[in-house]
XYZ file of C-alpha atoms in Angstrom:
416
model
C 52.287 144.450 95.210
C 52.607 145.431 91.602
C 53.149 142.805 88.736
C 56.937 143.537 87.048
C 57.212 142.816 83.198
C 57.842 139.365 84.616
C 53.907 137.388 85.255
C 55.731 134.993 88.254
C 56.940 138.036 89.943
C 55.780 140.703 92.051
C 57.567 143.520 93.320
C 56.528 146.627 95.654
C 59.144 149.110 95.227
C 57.394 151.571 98.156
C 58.225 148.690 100.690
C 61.201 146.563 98.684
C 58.721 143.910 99.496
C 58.980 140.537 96.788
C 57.067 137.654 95.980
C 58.546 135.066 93.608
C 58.405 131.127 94.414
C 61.658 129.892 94.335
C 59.981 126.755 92.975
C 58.287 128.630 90.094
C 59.881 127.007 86.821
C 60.521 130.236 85.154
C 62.259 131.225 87.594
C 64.599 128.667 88.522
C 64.992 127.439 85.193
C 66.578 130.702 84.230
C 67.081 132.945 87.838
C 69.248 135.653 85.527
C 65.801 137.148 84.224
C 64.504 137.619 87.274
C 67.591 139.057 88.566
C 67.971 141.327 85.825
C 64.700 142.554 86.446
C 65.587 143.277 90.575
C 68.998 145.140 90.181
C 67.375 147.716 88.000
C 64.266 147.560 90.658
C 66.551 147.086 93.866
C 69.527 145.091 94.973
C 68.293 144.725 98.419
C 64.269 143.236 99.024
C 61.815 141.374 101.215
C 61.647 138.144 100.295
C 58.264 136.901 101.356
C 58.435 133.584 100.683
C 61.377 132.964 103.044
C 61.254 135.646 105.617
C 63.933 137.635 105.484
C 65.886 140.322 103.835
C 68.227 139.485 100.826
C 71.122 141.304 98.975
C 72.155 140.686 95.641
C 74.084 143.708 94.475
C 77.655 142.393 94.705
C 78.870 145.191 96.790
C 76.227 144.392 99.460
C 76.826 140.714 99.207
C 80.943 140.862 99.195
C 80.767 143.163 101.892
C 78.359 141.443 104.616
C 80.255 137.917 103.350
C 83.013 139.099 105.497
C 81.185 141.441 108.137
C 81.389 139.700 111.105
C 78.770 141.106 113.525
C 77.019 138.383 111.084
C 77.642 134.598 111.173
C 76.649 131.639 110.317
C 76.403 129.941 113.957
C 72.988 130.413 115.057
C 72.398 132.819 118.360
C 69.627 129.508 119.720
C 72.704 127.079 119.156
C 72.158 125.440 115.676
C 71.869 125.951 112.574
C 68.182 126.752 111.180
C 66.731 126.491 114.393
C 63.123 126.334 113.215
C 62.511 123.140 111.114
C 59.165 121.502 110.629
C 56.543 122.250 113.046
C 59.278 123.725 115.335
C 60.004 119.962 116.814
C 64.107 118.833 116.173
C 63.713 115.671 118.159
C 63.645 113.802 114.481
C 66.755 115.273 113.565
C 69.342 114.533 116.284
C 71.652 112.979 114.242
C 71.392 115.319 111.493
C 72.156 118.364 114.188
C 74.998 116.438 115.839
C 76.998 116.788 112.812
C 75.905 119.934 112.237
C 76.713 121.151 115.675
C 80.451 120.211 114.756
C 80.503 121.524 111.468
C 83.093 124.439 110.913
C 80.868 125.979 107.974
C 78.091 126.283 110.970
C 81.152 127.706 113.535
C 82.345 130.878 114.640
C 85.761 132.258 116.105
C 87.596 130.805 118.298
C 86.289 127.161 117.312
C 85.882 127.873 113.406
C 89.443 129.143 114.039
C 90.906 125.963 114.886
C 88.944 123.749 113.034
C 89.953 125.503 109.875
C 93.189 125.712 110.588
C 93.556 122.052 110.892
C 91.583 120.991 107.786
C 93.202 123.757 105.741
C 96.571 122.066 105.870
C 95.620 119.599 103.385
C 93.619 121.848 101.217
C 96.515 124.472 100.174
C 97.306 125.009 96.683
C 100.729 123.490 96.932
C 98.681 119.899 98.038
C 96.170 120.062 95.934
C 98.238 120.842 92.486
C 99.917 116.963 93.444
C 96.701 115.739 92.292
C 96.539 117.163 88.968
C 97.868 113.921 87.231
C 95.449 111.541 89.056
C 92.239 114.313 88.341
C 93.851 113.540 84.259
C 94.075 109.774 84.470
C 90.152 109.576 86.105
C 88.825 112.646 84.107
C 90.603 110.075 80.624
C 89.070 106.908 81.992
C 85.663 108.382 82.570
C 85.687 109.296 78.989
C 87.242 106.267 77.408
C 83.521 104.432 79.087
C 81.398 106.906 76.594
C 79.669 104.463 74.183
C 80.306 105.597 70.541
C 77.551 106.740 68.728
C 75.371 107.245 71.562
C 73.574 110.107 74.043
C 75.698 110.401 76.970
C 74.547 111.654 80.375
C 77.601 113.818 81.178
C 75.960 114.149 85.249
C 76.554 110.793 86.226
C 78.920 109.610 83.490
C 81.401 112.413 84.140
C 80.604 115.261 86.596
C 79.695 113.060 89.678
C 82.048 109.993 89.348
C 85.192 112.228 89.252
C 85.135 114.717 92.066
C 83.438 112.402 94.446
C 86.169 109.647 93.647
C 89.096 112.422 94.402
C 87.850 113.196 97.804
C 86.982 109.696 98.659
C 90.554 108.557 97.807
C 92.005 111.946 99.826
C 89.941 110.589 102.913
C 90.870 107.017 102.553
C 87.552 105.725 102.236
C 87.033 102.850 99.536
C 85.960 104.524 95.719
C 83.107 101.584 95.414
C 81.227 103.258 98.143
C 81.044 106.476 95.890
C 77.399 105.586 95.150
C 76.204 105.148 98.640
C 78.252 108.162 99.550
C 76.257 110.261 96.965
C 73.154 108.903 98.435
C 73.863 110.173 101.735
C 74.815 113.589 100.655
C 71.950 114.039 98.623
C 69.679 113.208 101.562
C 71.533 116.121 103.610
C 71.997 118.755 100.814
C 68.041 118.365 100.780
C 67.765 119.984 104.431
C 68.901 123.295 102.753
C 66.475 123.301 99.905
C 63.357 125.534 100.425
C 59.671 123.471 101.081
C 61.144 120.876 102.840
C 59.134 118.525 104.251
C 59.223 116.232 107.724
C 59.816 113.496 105.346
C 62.920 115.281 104.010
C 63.891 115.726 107.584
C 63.279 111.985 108.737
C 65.380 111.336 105.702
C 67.917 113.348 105.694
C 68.871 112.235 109.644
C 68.236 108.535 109.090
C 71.732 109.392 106.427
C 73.358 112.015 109.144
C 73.616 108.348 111.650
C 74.149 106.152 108.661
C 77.273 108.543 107.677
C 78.741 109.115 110.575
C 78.563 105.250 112.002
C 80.467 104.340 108.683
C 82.915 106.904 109.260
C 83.355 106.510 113.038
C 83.977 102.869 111.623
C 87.183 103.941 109.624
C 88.123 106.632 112.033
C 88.967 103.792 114.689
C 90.842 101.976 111.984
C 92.789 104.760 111.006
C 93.893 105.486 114.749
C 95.122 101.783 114.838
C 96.831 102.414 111.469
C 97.573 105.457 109.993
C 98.200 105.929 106.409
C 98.713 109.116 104.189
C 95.399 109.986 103.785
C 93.743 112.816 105.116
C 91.794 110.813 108.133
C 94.611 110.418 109.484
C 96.271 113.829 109.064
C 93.359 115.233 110.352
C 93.744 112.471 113.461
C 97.443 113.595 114.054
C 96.770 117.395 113.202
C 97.200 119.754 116.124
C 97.186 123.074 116.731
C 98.221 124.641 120.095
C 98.553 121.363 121.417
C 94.998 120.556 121.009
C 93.068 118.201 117.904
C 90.273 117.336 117.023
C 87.567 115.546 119.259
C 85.626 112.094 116.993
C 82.711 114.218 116.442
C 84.805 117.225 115.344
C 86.365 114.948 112.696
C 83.340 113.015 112.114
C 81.308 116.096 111.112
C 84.769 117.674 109.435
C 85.290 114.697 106.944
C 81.221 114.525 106.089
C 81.277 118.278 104.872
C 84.814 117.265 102.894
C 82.498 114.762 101.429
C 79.518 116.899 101.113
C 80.975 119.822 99.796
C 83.937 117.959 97.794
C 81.446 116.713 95.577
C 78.137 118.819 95.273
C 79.038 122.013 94.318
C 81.019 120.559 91.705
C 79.174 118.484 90.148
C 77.023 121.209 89.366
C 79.246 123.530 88.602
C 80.550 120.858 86.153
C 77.480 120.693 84.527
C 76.501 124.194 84.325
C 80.189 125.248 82.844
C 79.796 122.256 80.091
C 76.304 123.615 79.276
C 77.861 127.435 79.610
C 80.706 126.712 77.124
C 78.434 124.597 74.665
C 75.583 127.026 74.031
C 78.662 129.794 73.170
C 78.590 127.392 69.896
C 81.508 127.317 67.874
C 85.327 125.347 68.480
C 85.368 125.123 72.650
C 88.881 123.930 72.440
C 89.411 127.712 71.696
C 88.680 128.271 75.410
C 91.685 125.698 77.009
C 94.304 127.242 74.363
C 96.801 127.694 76.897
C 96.889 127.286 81.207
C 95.985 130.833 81.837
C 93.362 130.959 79.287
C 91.702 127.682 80.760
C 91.954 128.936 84.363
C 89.938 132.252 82.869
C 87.512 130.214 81.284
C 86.300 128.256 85.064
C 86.096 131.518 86.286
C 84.104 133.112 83.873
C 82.085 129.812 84.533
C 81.800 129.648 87.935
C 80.605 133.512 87.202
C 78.552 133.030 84.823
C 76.235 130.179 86.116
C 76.858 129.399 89.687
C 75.879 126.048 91.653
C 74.846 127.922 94.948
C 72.902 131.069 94.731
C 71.989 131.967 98.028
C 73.823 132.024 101.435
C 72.453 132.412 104.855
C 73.889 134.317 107.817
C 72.517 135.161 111.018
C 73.155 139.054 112.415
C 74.132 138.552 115.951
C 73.130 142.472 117.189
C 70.885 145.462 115.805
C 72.514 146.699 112.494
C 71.017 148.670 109.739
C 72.133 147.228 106.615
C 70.934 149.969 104.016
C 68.426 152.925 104.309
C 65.400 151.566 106.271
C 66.750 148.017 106.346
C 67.800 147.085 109.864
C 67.630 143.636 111.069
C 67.972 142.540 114.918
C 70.086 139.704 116.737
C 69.474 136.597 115.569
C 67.302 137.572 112.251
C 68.374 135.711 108.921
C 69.523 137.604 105.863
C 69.988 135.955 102.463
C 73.272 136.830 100.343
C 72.471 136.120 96.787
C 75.739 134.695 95.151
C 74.347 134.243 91.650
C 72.235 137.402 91.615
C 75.399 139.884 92.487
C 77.576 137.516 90.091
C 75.532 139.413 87.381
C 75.245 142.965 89.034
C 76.016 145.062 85.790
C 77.275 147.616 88.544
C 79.962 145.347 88.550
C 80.616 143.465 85.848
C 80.559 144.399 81.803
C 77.667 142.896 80.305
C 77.036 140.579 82.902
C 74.893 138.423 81.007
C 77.381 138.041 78.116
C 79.961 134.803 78.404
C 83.092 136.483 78.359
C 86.105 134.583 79.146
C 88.845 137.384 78.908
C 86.871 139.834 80.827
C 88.930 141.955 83.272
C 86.599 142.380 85.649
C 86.164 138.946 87.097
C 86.011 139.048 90.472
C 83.097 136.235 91.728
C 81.640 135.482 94.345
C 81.193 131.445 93.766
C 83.097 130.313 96.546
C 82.432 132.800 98.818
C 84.292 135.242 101.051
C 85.537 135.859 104.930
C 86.325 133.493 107.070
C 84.183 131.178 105.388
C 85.520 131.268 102.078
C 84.901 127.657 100.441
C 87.898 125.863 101.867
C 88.068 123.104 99.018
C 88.128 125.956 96.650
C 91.695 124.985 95.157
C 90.539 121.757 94.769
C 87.422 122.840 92.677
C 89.445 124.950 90.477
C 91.836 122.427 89.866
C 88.984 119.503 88.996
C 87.048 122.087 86.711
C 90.194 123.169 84.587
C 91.547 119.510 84.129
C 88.239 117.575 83.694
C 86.627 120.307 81.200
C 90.164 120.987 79.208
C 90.494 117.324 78.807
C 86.417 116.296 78.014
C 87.103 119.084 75.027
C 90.082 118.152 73.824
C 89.084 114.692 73.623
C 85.382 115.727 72.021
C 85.639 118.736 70.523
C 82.222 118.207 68.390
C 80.147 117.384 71.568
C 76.695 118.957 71.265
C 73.652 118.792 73.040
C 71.611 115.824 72.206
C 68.392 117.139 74.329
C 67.371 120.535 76.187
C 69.226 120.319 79.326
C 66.522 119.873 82.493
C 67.225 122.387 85.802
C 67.031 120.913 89.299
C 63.717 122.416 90.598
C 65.546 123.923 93.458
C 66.981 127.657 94.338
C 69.779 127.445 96.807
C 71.672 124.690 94.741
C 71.382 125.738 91.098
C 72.030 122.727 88.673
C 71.303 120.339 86.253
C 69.233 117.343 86.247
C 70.359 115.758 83.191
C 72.708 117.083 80.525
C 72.644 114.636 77.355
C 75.475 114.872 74.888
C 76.574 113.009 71.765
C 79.936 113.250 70.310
């Protein structure tokens, strides 16, 4: 190994072998130095401290998103087979749902499972919602206390999203806490160093979850309403629907992923747009220039930087780099959002750029299905928190989760 410019990071360019602890404050505190640091070294590396091969030159990482002799359904039957000391008898709960998850799915099943959900998830639905994401993003704001720090995480960038996908599912808003609490404890399963205790945890919420939503499933078959449990009950496709545990598991990664990618990208796009300094009103002037402006965001500081996928036969990826059925590979989404291959100045905040073309939410087949709905939240919530506050500033240095995969903040204090 041979020490880079960077002390926390070791790179062997002979082998494309790295070392760098995802855990290593430098590093996930600010992952753009590190990156910079790879794409002029190489876009494609051995990353030792997980195991497997990972791409982050956008190219690489656009094009294998939607190669399908890779997947995300793993060739032993579940996702991230391995776990803690190889034993998954602690975690049946937590792989039930998983089991039934359509981000965890392949063709034909993905197929219809996505089809189903997707109906309520179209642009056309979602844009309904933008006076209700107005009202909630105004009344959030009206609680700021005058004249005093505000934590804009729990104050702002939680409270909203998961309160829009709670009232889409027809699940009562006072439960948002307990629902946060339950996704948390999942999300954690994904987060590198995990620990039996994280596991024991984060299944003790997969049962917890999924009785209380079994629990309104059976209500919602007595009496339907307009809400998307029961559209997703009625939904059919080819004369089939969806089995209890299909729509069990279906409405948990709603809720999941509804919620946790945008709260961070919330966070991360406030923190973006403030440390530009100057007016950020100027970046909402108009409906096109505020839809630029979240994608420049979701570009420019991204709440999920690494994706997984499992190769399901014997391909050779690049020169020298072949992987075999059923090896892991890691797509770096934030790393090839800043490839400077593709993007002008990649490390500049540039909200007219021409280039934009992110990776954020994905691509394929499993392109983030709530991604409308993530737009939409992120264009009304931030347009309306600066046109209300135009003189927010930072009221402390903003603290980074000390995770990789999920790239956000801890706290992000504000005053007005």
């Amino acid at each position: 190994m041979t020490k880079s410019t960077l002390p926390y990071l070791a790179f062997d360019p002979a082998t494309r072998r790295l070392r760098l602890d995802p855990r290593e404050p430098a590093f996930f505190l600010n992952p753009y130095e590190a990156y910079g640091f790879l794409h002029d070294a190489s876009n494609a590396f051995f990353w030792e401290e997980f195991g497997f091969w990972c791409f982050g030159g956008f190219g690489d990482v656009n094009r294998l998103l939607r190669d399908r002799r890779f997947g995300r359904q793993n060739p032993a039957g579940i996702p991230d087979s391995r776990g803690v000391g190889q034993d998954r008898i602690h975690l049946k709960a937590f792989d039930g749902i998983e089991a039934n998850s359509m981000l965890e799915l392949e063709p034909p099943v993905h197929t219809r499972l996505r089809t189903l959900v997707n109906r309520a998830f179209v642009s056309r639905q979602v844009e309904r919602l933008r006076p209700r994401i107005e009202a909630l993003a105004n009344e959030l704001i009206d609680r700021f206390e005058p004249g005093k720090a505000v934590d804009l995480l729990p104050a702002f960038a939680s409270p909203l999203p998961i309160t829009i996908i709670a009232e889409m599912l027809g699940v009562p808003v006072e439960i948002g806490p307990q629902l946060l609490d339950w996704s948390h404890r999942m999300v954690a399963m994904y987060i590198h160093g995990r620990t039996r205790e994280t596991e024991d945890t984060a299944n003790r919420a997969a049962g917890e979850f999924s009785d209380f939503l079994r629990g309104y499933v059976t209500e919602r078959r007595k009496k339907p309403g307009d809400d998307l449990l029961s559209l997703l009950i009625s939904a059919q496709e080819d004369g089939q629907k969806l089995s209890e545990d299909e729509l069990v598991s279906s409405a948990i990664l709603l809720l999941n992923a509804g919620h946790e990618a945008t709260v961070h990208q919330t966070g991360n796009a406030v923190h973006s747009i403030l440390v530009q300094g100057g007016d950020p009103r100027r970046f909402f002037t108009s409906p096109e220039a505020t839809a630029a402006t979240v994608e420049e965001c979701l570009r420019f500081d991204a709440p999920l930087h690494m994706f997984m996928r499992y190769a399901y036969e014997e391909i050779e990826i690049a020169l020298g780099i072949v992987v075999r059925p059923g090896q892991t590979i890691g797509l770096l989404l934030g790393m090839a959002n800043h490839d400077p291959h593709a993007f002008a100045e990649p490390q500049a905040f540039r909200q007219e750029r021409t280039d934009q073309k992110n990776v954020s939410f994905g691509a394929g087949i499993h392109f983030c299905i709530g991604a409308p709905l993530a737009r939409l939240e992120l264009q009304v919530s931030l347009k309306t928190l600066f046109d209300r506050h135009p003189r927010v500033h930072l009221a402390e240095q903003p603290r980074f989760r000390d995770s990789y995969h999920f790239h956000g903040l801890e706290a992000l204090s504000v005053r007005f």
